[in-house]
CSV table of C-alpha atoms and ligand atoms in Angstrom, one decimal:
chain,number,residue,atom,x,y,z
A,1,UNK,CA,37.5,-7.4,-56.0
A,2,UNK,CA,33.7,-7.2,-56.1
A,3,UNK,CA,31.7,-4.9,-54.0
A,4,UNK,CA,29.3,-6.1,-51.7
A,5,UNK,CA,25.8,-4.4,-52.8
A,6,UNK,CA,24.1,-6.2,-49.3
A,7,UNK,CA,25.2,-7.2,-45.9
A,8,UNK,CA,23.9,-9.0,-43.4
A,9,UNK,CA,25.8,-8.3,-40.5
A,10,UNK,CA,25.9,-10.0,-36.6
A,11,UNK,CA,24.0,-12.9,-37.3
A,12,UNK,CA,23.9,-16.3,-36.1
A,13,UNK,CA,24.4,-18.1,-39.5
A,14,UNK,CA,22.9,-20.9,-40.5
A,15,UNK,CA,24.6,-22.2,-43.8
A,16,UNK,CA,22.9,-25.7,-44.1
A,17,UNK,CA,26.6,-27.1,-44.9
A,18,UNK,CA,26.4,-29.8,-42.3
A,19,UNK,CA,24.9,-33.6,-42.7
A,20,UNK,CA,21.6,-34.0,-42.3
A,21,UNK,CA,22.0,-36.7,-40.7
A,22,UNK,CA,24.4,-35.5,-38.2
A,23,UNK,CA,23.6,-34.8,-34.4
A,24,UNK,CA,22.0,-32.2,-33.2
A,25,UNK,CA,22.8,-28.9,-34.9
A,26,UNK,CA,25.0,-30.6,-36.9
A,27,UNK,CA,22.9,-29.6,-40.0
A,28,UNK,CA,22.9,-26.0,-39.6
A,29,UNK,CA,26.7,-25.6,-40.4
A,30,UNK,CA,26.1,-22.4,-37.6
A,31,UNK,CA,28.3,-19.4,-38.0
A,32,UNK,CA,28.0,-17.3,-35.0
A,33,UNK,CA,28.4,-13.6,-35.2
A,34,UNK,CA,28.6,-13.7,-38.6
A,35,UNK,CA,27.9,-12.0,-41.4
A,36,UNK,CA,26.9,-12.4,-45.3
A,37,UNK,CA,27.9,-10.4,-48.1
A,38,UNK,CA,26.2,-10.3,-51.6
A,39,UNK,CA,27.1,-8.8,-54.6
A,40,UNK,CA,24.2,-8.6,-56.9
A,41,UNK,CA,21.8,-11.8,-57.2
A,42,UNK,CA,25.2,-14.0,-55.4
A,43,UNK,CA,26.8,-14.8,-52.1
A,44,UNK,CA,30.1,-13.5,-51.7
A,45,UNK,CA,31.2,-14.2,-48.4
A,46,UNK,CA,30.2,-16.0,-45.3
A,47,UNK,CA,32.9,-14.9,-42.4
A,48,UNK,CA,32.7,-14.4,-38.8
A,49,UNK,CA,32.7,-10.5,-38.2
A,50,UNK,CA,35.9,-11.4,-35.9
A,51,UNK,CA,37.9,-12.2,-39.2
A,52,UNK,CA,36.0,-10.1,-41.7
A,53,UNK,CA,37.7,-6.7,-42.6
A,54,UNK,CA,34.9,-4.6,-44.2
A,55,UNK,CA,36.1,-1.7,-46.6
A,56,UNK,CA,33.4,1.0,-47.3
A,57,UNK,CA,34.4,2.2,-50.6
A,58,UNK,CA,37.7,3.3,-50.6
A,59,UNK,CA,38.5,3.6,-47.6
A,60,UNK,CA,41.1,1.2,-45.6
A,61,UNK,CA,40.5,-1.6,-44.4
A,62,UNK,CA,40.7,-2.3,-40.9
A,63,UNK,CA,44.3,-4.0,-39.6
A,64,UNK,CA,44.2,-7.8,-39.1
A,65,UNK,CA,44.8,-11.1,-41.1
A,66,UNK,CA,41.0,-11.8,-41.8
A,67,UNK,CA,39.1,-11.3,-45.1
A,68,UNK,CA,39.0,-8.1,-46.7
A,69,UNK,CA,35.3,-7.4,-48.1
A,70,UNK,CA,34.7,-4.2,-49.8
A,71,UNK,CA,31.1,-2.9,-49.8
A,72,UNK,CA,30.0,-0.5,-52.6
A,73,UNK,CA,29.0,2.9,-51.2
A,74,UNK,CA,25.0,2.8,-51.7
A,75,UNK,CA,25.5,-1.1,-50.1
A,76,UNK,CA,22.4,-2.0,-47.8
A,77,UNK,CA,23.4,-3.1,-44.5
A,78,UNK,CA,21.2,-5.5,-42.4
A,79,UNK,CA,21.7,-5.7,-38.5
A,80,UNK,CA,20.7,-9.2,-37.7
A,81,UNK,CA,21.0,-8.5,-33.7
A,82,UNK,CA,22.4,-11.7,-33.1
A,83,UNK,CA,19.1,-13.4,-34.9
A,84,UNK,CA,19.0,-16.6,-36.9
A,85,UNK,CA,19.9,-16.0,-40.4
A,86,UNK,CA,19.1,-18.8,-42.5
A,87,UNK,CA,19.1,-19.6,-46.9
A,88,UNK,CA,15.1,-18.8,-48.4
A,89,UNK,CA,13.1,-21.4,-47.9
A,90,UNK,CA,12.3,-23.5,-50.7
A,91,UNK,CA,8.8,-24.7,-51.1
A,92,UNK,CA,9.4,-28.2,-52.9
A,93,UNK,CA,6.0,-29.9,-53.4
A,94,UNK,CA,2.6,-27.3,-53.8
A,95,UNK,CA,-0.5,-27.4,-56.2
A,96,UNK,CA,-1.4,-23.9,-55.5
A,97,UNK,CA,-3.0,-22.3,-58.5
A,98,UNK,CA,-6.6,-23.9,-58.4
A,99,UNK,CA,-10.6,-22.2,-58.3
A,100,UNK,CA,-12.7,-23.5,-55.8
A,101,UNK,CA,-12.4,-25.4,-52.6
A,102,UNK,CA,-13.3,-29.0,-50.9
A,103,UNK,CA,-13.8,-27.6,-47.3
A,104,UNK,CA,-16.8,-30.2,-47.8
A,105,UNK,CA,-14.9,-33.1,-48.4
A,106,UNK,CA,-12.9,-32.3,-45.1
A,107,UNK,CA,-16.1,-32.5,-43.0
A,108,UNK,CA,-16.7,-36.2,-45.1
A,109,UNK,CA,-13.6,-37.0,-43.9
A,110,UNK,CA,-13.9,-36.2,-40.4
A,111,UNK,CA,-17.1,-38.0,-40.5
A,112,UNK,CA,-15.2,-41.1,-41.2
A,113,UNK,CA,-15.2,-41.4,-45.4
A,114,UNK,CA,-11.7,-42.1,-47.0
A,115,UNK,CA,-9.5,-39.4,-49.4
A,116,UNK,CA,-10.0,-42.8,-51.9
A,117,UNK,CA,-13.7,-43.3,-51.4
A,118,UNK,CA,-14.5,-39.2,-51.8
A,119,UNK,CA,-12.5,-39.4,-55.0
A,120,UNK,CA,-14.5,-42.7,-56.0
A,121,UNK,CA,-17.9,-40.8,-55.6
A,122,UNK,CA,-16.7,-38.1,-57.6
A,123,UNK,CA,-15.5,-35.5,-55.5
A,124,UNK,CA,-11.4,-35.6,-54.8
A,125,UNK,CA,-9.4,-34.3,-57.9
A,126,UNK,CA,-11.7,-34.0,-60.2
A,127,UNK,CA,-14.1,-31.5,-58.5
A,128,UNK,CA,-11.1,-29.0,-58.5
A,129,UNK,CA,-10.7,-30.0,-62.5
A,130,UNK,CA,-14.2,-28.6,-63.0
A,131,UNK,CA,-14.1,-25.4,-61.0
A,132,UNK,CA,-10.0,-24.8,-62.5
A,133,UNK,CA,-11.6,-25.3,-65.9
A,134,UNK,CA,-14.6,-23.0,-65.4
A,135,UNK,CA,-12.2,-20.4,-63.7
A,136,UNK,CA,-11.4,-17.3,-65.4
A,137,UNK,CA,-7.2,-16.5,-65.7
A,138,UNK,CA,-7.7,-13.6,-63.9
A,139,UNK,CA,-9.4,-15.3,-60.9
A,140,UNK,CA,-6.9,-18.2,-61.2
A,141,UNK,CA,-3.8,-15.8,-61.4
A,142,UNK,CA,-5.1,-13.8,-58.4
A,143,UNK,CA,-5.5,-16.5,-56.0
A,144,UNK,CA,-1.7,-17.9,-57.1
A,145,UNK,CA,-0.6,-14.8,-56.3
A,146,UNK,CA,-2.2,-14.3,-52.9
A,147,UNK,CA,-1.0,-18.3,-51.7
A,148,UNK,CA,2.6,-17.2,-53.0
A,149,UNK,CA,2.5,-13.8,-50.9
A,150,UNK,CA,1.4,-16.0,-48.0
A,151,UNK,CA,4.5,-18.0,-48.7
A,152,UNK,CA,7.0,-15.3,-49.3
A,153,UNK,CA,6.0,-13.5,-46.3
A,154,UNK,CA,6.9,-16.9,-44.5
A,155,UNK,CA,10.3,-17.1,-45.9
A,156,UNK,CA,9.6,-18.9,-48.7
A,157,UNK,CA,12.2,-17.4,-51.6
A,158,UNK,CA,11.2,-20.3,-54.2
A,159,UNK,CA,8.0,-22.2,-54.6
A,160,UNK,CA,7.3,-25.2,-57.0
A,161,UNK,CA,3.6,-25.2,-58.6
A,162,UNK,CA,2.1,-27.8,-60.1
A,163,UNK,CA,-0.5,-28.4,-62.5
A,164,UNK,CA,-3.0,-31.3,-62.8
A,165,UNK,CA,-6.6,-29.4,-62.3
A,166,UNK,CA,-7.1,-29.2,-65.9
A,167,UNK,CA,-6.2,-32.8,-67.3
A,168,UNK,CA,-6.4,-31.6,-70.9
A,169,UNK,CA,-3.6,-30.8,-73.7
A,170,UNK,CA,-4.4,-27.2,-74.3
A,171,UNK,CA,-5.8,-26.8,-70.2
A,172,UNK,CA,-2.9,-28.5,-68.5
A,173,UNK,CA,-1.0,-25.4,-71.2
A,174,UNK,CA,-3.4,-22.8,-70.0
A,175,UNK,CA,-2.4,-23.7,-66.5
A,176,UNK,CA,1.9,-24.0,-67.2
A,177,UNK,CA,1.2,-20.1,-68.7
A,178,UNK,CA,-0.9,-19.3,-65.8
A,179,UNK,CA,1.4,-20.1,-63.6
A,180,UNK,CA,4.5,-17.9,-65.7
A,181,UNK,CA,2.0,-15.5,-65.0
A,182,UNK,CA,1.3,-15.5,-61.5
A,183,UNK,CA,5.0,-15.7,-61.2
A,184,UNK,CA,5.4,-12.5,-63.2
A,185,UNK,CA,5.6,-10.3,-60.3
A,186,UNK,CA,4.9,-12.5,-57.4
A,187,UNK,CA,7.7,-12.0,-54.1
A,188,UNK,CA,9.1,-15.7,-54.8
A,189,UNK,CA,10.6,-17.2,-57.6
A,190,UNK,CA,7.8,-20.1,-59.3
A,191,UNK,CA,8.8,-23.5,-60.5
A,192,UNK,CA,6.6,-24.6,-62.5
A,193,UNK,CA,6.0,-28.8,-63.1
A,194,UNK,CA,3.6,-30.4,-65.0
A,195,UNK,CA,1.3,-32.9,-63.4
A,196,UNK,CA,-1.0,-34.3,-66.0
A,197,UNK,CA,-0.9,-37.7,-64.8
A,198,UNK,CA,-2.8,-36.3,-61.8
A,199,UNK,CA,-5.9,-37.9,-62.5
A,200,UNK,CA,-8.0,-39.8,-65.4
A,201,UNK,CA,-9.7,-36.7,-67.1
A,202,UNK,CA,-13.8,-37.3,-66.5
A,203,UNK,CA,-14.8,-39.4,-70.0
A,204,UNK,CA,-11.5,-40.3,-71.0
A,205,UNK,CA,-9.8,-44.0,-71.0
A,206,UNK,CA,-6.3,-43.6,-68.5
A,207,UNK,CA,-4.4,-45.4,-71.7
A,208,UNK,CA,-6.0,-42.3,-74.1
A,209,UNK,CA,-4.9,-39.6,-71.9
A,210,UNK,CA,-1.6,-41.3,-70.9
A,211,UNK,CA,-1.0,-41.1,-74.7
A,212,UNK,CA,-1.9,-37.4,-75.8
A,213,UNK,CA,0.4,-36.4,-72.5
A,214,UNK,CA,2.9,-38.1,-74.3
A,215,UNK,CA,2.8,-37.5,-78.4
A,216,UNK,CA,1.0,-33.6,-77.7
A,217,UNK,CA,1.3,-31.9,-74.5
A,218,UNK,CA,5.0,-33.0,-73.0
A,219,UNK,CA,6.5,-32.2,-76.3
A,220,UNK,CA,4.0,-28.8,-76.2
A,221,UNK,CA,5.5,-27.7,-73.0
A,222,UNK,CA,9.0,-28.4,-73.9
A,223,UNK,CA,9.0,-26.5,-76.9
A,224,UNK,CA,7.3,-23.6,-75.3
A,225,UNK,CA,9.9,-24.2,-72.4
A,226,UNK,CA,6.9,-23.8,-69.9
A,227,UNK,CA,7.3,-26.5,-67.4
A,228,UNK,CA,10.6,-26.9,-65.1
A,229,UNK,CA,9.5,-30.5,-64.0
A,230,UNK,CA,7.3,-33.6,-64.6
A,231,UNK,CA,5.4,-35.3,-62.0
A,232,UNK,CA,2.6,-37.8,-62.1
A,233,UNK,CA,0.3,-39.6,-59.3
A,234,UNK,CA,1.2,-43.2,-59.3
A,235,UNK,CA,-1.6,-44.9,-57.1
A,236,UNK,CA,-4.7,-47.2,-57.2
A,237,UNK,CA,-7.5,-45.4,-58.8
A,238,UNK,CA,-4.6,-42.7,-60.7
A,239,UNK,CA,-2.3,-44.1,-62.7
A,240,UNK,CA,0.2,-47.3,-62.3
A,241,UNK,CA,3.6,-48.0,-62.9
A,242,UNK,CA,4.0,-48.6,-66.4
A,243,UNK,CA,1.8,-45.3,-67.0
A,244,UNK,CA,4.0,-43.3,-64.7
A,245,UNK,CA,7.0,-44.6,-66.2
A,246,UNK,CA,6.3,-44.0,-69.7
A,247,UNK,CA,6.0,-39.9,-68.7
A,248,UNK,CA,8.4,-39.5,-66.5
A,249,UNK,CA,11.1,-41.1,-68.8
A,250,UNK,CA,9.8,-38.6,-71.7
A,251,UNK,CA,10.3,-36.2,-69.6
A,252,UNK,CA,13.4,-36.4,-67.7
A,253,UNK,CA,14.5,-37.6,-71.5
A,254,UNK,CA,13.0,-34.3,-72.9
A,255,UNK,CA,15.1,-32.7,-69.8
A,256,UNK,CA,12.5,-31.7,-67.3
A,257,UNK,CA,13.4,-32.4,-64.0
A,258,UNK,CA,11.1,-36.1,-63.1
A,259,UNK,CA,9.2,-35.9,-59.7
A,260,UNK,CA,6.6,-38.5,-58.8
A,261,UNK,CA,3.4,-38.8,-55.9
A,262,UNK,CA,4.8,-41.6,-55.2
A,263,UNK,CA,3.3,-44.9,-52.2
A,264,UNK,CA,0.3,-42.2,-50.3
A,265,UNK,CA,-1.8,-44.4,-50.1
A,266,UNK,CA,-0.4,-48.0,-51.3
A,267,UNK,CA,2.7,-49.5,-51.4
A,268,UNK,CA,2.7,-49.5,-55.1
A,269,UNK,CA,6.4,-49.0,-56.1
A,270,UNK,CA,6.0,-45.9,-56.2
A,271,UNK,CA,9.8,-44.9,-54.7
A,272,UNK,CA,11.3,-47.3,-56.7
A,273,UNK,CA,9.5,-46.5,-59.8
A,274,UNK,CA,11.1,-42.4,-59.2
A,275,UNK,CA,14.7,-43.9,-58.3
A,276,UNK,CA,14.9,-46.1,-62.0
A,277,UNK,CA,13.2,-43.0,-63.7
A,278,UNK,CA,16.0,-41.1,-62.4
A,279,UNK,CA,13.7,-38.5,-60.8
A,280,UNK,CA,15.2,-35.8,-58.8
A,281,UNK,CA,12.0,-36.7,-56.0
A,282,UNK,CA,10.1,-39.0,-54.6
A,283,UNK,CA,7.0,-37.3,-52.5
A,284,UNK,CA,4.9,-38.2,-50.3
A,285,UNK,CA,6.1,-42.1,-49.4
A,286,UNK,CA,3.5,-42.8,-46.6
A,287,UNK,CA,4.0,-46.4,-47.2
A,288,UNK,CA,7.2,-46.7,-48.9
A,289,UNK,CA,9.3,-50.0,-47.3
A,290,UNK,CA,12.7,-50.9,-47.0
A,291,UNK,CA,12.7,-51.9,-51.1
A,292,UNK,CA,12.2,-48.0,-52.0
A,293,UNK,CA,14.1,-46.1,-49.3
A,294,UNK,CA,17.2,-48.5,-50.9
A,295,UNK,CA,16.2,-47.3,-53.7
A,296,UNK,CA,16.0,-44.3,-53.8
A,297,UNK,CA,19.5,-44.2,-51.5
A,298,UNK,CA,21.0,-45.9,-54.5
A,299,UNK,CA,19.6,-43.2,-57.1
A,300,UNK,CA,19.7,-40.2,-55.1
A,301,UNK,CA,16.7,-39.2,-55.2
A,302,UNK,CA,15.0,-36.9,-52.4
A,303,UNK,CA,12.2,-37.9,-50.2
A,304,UNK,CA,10.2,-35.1,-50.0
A,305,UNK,CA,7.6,-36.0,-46.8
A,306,UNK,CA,4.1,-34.2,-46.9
A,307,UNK,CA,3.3,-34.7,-43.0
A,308,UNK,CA,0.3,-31.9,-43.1
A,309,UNK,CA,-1.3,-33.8,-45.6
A,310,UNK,CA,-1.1,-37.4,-43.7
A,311,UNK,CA,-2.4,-35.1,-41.1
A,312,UNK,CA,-5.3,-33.5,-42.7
A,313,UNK,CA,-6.1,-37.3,-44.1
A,314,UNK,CA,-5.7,-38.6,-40.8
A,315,UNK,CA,-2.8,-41.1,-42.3
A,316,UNK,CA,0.1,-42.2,-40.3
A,317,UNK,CA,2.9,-39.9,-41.9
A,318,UNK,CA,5.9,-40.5,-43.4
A,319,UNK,CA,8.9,-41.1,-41.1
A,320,UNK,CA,12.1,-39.4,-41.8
A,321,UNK,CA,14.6,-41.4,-39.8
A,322,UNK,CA,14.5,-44.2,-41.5
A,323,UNK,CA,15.7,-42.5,-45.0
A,324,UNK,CA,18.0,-40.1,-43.1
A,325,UNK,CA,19.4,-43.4,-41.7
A,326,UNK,CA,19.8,-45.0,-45.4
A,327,UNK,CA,21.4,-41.9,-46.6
A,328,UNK,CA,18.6,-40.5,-48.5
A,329,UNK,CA,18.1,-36.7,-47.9
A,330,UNK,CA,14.7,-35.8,-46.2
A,331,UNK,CA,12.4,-32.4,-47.6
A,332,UNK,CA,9.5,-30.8,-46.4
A,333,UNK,CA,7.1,-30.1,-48.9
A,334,UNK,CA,3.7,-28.4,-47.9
A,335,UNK,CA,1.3,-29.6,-50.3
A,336,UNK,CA,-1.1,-26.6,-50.6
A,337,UNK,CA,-3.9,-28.0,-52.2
A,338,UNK,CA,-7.7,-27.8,-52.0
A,339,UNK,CA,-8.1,-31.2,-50.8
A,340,UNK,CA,-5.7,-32.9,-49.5
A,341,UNK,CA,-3.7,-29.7,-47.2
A,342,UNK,CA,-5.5,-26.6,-47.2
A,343,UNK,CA,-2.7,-25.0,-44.2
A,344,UNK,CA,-0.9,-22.4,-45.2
A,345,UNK,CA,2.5,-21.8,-42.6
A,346,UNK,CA,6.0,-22.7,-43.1
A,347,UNK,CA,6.2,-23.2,-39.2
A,348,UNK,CA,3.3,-25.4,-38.6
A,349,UNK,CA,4.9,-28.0,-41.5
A,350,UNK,CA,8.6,-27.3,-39.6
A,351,UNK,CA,6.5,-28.2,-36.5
A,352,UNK,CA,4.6,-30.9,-38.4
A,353,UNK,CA,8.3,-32.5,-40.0
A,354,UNK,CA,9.6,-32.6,-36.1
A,355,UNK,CA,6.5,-34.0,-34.7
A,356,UNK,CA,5.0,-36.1,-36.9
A,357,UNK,CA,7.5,-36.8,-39.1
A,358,UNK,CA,10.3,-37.6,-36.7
A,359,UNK,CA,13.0,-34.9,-38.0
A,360,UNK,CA,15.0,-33.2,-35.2
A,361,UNK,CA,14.6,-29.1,-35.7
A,362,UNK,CA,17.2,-28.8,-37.3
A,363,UNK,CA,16.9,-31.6,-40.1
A,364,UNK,CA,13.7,-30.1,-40.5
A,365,UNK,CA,15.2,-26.7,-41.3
A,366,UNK,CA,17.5,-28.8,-44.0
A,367,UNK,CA,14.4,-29.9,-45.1
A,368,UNK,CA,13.4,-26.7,-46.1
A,369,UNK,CA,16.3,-25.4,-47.7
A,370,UNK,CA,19.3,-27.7,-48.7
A,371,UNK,CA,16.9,-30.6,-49.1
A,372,UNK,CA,14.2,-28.6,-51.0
A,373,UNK,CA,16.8,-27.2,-53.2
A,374,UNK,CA,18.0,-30.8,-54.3
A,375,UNK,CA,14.5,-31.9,-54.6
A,376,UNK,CA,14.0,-29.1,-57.6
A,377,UNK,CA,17.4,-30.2,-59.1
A,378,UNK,CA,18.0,-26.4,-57.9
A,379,UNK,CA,21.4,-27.0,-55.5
A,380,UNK,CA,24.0,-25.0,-57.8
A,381,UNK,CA,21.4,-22.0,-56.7
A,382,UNK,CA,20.1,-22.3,-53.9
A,383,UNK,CA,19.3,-24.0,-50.6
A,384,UNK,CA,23.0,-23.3,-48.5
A,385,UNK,CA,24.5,-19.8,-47.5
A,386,UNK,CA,28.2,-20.6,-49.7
A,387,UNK,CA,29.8,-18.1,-51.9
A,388,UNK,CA,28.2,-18.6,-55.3
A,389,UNK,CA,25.0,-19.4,-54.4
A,390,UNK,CA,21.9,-16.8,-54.6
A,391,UNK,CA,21.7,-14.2,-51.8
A,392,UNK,CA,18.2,-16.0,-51.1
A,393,UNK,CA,18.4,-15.4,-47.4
A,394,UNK,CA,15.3,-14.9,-44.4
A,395,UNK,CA,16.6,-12.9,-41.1
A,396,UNK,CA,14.6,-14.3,-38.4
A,397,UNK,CA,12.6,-13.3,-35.4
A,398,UNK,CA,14.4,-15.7,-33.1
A,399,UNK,CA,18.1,-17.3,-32.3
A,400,UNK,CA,17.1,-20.4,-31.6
A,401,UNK,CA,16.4,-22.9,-34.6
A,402,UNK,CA,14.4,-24.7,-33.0
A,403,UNK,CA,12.1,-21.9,-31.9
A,404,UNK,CA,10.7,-22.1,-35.3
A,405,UNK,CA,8.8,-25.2,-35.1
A,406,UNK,CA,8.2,-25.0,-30.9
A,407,UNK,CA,6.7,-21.4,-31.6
A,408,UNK,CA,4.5,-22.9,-34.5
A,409,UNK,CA,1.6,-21.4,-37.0
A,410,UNK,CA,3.1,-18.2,-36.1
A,411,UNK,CA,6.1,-16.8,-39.2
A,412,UNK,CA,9.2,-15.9,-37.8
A,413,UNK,CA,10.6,-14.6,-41.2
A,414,UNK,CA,11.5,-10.8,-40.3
A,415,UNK,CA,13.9,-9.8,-43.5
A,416,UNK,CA,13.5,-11.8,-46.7
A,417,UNK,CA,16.5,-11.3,-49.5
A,418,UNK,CA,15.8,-12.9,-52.7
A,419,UNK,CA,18.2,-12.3,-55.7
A,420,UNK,CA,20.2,-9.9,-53.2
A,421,UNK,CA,17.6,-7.7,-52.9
A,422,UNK,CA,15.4,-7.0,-49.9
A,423,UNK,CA,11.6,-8.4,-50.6
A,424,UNK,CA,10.2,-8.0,-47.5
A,425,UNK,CA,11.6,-5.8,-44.6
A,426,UNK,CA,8.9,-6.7,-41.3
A,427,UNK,CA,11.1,-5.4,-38.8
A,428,UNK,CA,8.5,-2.8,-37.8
A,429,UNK,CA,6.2,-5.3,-36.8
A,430,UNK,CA,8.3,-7.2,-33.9
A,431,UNK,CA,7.8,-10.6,-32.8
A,432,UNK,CA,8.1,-11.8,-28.9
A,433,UNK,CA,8.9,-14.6,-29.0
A,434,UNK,CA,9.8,-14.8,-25.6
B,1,NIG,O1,-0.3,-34.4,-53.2
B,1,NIG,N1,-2.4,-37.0,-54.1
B,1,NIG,C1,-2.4,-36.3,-55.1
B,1,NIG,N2,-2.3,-35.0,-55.2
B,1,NIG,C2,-2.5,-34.1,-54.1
B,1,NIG,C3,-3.9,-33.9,-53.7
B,1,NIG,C4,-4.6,-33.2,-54.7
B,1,NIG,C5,-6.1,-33.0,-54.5
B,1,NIG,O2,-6.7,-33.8,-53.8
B,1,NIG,O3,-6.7,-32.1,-55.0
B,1,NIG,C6,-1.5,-34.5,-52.9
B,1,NIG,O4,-1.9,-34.7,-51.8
């Protein structure tokens, strides 16, 4: 038998096992008075403490017909108190290492200018390209790091990164190894993608660029093994379908995981476009129709809604009910950028999925962790409290699920575990969330 090296112990377990789609808490798959065990990086167990018979060491186990878990002497034992315990949240959709920021183009924005006409006028994307490029590493790693301590001290246990603010062979490369960097080190694990159909590079034709993606810099970064996924932006005034297509089926081909920005701003078959390219994701979908969502039901692929962004833009969001209702599971991605969603809290986007996007508290949890896991291609890890999954797992300040969103902006995360080891331990500061 393998010895438990962690345990979490009396708390109200949330495994994500349920539907998403299923009523209520349905989702959460609760175990109440529970506890988890972990034996290095892996789940173990998942019992109720009324059937679990814990052995310290060698000693006996207690009588009874229940489980018998033996915990290795130096095992560290978490008191949940009765508090949600739920997987690490998985941060699905960010482009968080960039220089610079566009805090202007948000007052343009308020002021009644478009995301599409800022970018036409030569702000959007492309002023981030020229302050990434001008950026030292140091200055680029630092800030990664920062926005990924923000994260992990939210909950967040794995974050996706994206590249796309250098839009040049050996830049976009720079970037991929800036981001192993940041990760080096950082409190949650880094997925890295590459995005270099984020933008038409400033003096290049699209067809020109489209091309050197293909014959120098995909083939780069698979060699080098530096990129986990490929995404690209497929939208008027980015790149179209046929562009898209072409990368994202080198890519998935090559054996990156395919993720696409797909119908923000148009409906321009976008989600259908992700579900023939076999991509594991579809994000965004502001204006995705019926045509998509079937789709991408057909294909599997996850719609992973961006409702701070459609905020920030002042865009109707993304509605989650109607892919829930096709079958197609629903993630919450937050979309840290510099100019599109600047906001940095896992419970405002919870809040943001429920109230804008249309997701009950507990999909919106599911969105965060079993959804956000299938969105990386990462479900054999991570994403659901099982046996055999990764002891990625946040004790929070509440019991309530849905506290999490109500009690917004504010992060209820009080123990993070990531690999089966304690990252964070904020138990000294106590939350009231009364
Ligand atoms: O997902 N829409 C494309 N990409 C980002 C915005 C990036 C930027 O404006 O810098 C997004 O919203």
């Amino acid at each position: 038998m393998t010895a438990a090296t962690l345990l979490i112990r009396h708390g109200r377990i949330a495994t994500m096992t349920g539907a998403q789609n299923a009523p209520g808490e349905g989702p959460l798959g609760l175990v109440e008075d529970g506890l988890v065990a972990i034996a290095g990086e892996q789940i173990i167990h998942v019992e109720p403490e009324a059937t679990a018979r814990v052995r310290k060491g060698k000693a006996k186990p207690p009588p009874g017909e229940g489980v018998e878990i033996e915990v290795a002497p130096n095992a560290v034992e978490i008191d949940a108190q009765g508090q949600l315990v739920t997987p690490g949240f998985v941060e699905p959709h960010s482009h968080l290492l960039f220089a610079g920021d566009r805090a202007n183009e948000f007052s343009q924005r308020l002021a009644g200018a478009t995301y599409a006409e800022i970018g036409q006028a030569g702000g959007g994307i492309v002023a981030t390209v020229k302050s990434t490029r001008e950026a030292t590493d140091e200055d680029l790693v630092l800030a990664a790091r920062e926005r990924l301590g923000r994260l992990a001290r939210a909950g967040v246990t794995t974050a996706e990164v994206k590249t796309g603010y250098a839009l040049s062979v050996e830049g976009e490369l720079r970037l991929l190894k800036l981001i192993r960097e940041a990760a080096n080190g950082a409190p949650c694990d880094v997925v890295p993608t590459l995005l270099a159909l984020h933008a038409v590079p400033p003096g290049m034709e699209s067809r020109a660029w489209v091309e050197s993606v293909l014959k120098e810099l995909l083939p780069q970064a698979a060699a080098d093994k530096l990129a986990h996924g490929v995404d690209a932006f497929c939208e008027k005034g980015a790149f179209g379908t046929d562009e898209c297509r072409t990368i994202l089926e080198a890519g998935v081909r090559g054996g990156l995981v395919g993720h696409l920005h797909a119908d923000q701003l148009t409906n321009s078959g976008g989600a259908a476009l992700a579900a023939a390219t076999g991509c594991a994701s579809a994000d965004h979908l502001e204006k995705t129709g019926s045509v998509g969502i079937a789709a991408m039901a057909k294909s599997g692929t996850v719609a992973v809604l961006l409702p701070l962004a459609a905020w920030s833009l002042k865009d109707p969001p993304a509605q989650a009910p109607p892919f829930l209702k096709a079958g197609v599971p629903v993630a919450l991605g937050g979309n840290l950028n510099p100019g599109t969603q600047r906001m940095e809290s896992v419970s405002l986007l919870l809040a943001a999925g429920c109230v804008l996007a249309g997701m009950t508290p507990a999909q919106a949890l599911y969105g965060m962790t079993a959804a956000a896991a299938r969105a990386l291609l990462l479900q054999e890890s991570r994403g659901k409290l099982v046996p055999g999954l990764r002891g990625d797992i946040v004790v929070h300040g509440t019991k309530d699920p849905a506290h999490l969103p109500y009690h917004g902006a504010v992060e209820h995360a009080r123990v993070v575990v990531r690999r089966g080891k304690v990252e964070l331990d904020l138990r000294k500061e106590p939350l009231r969330c009364g």
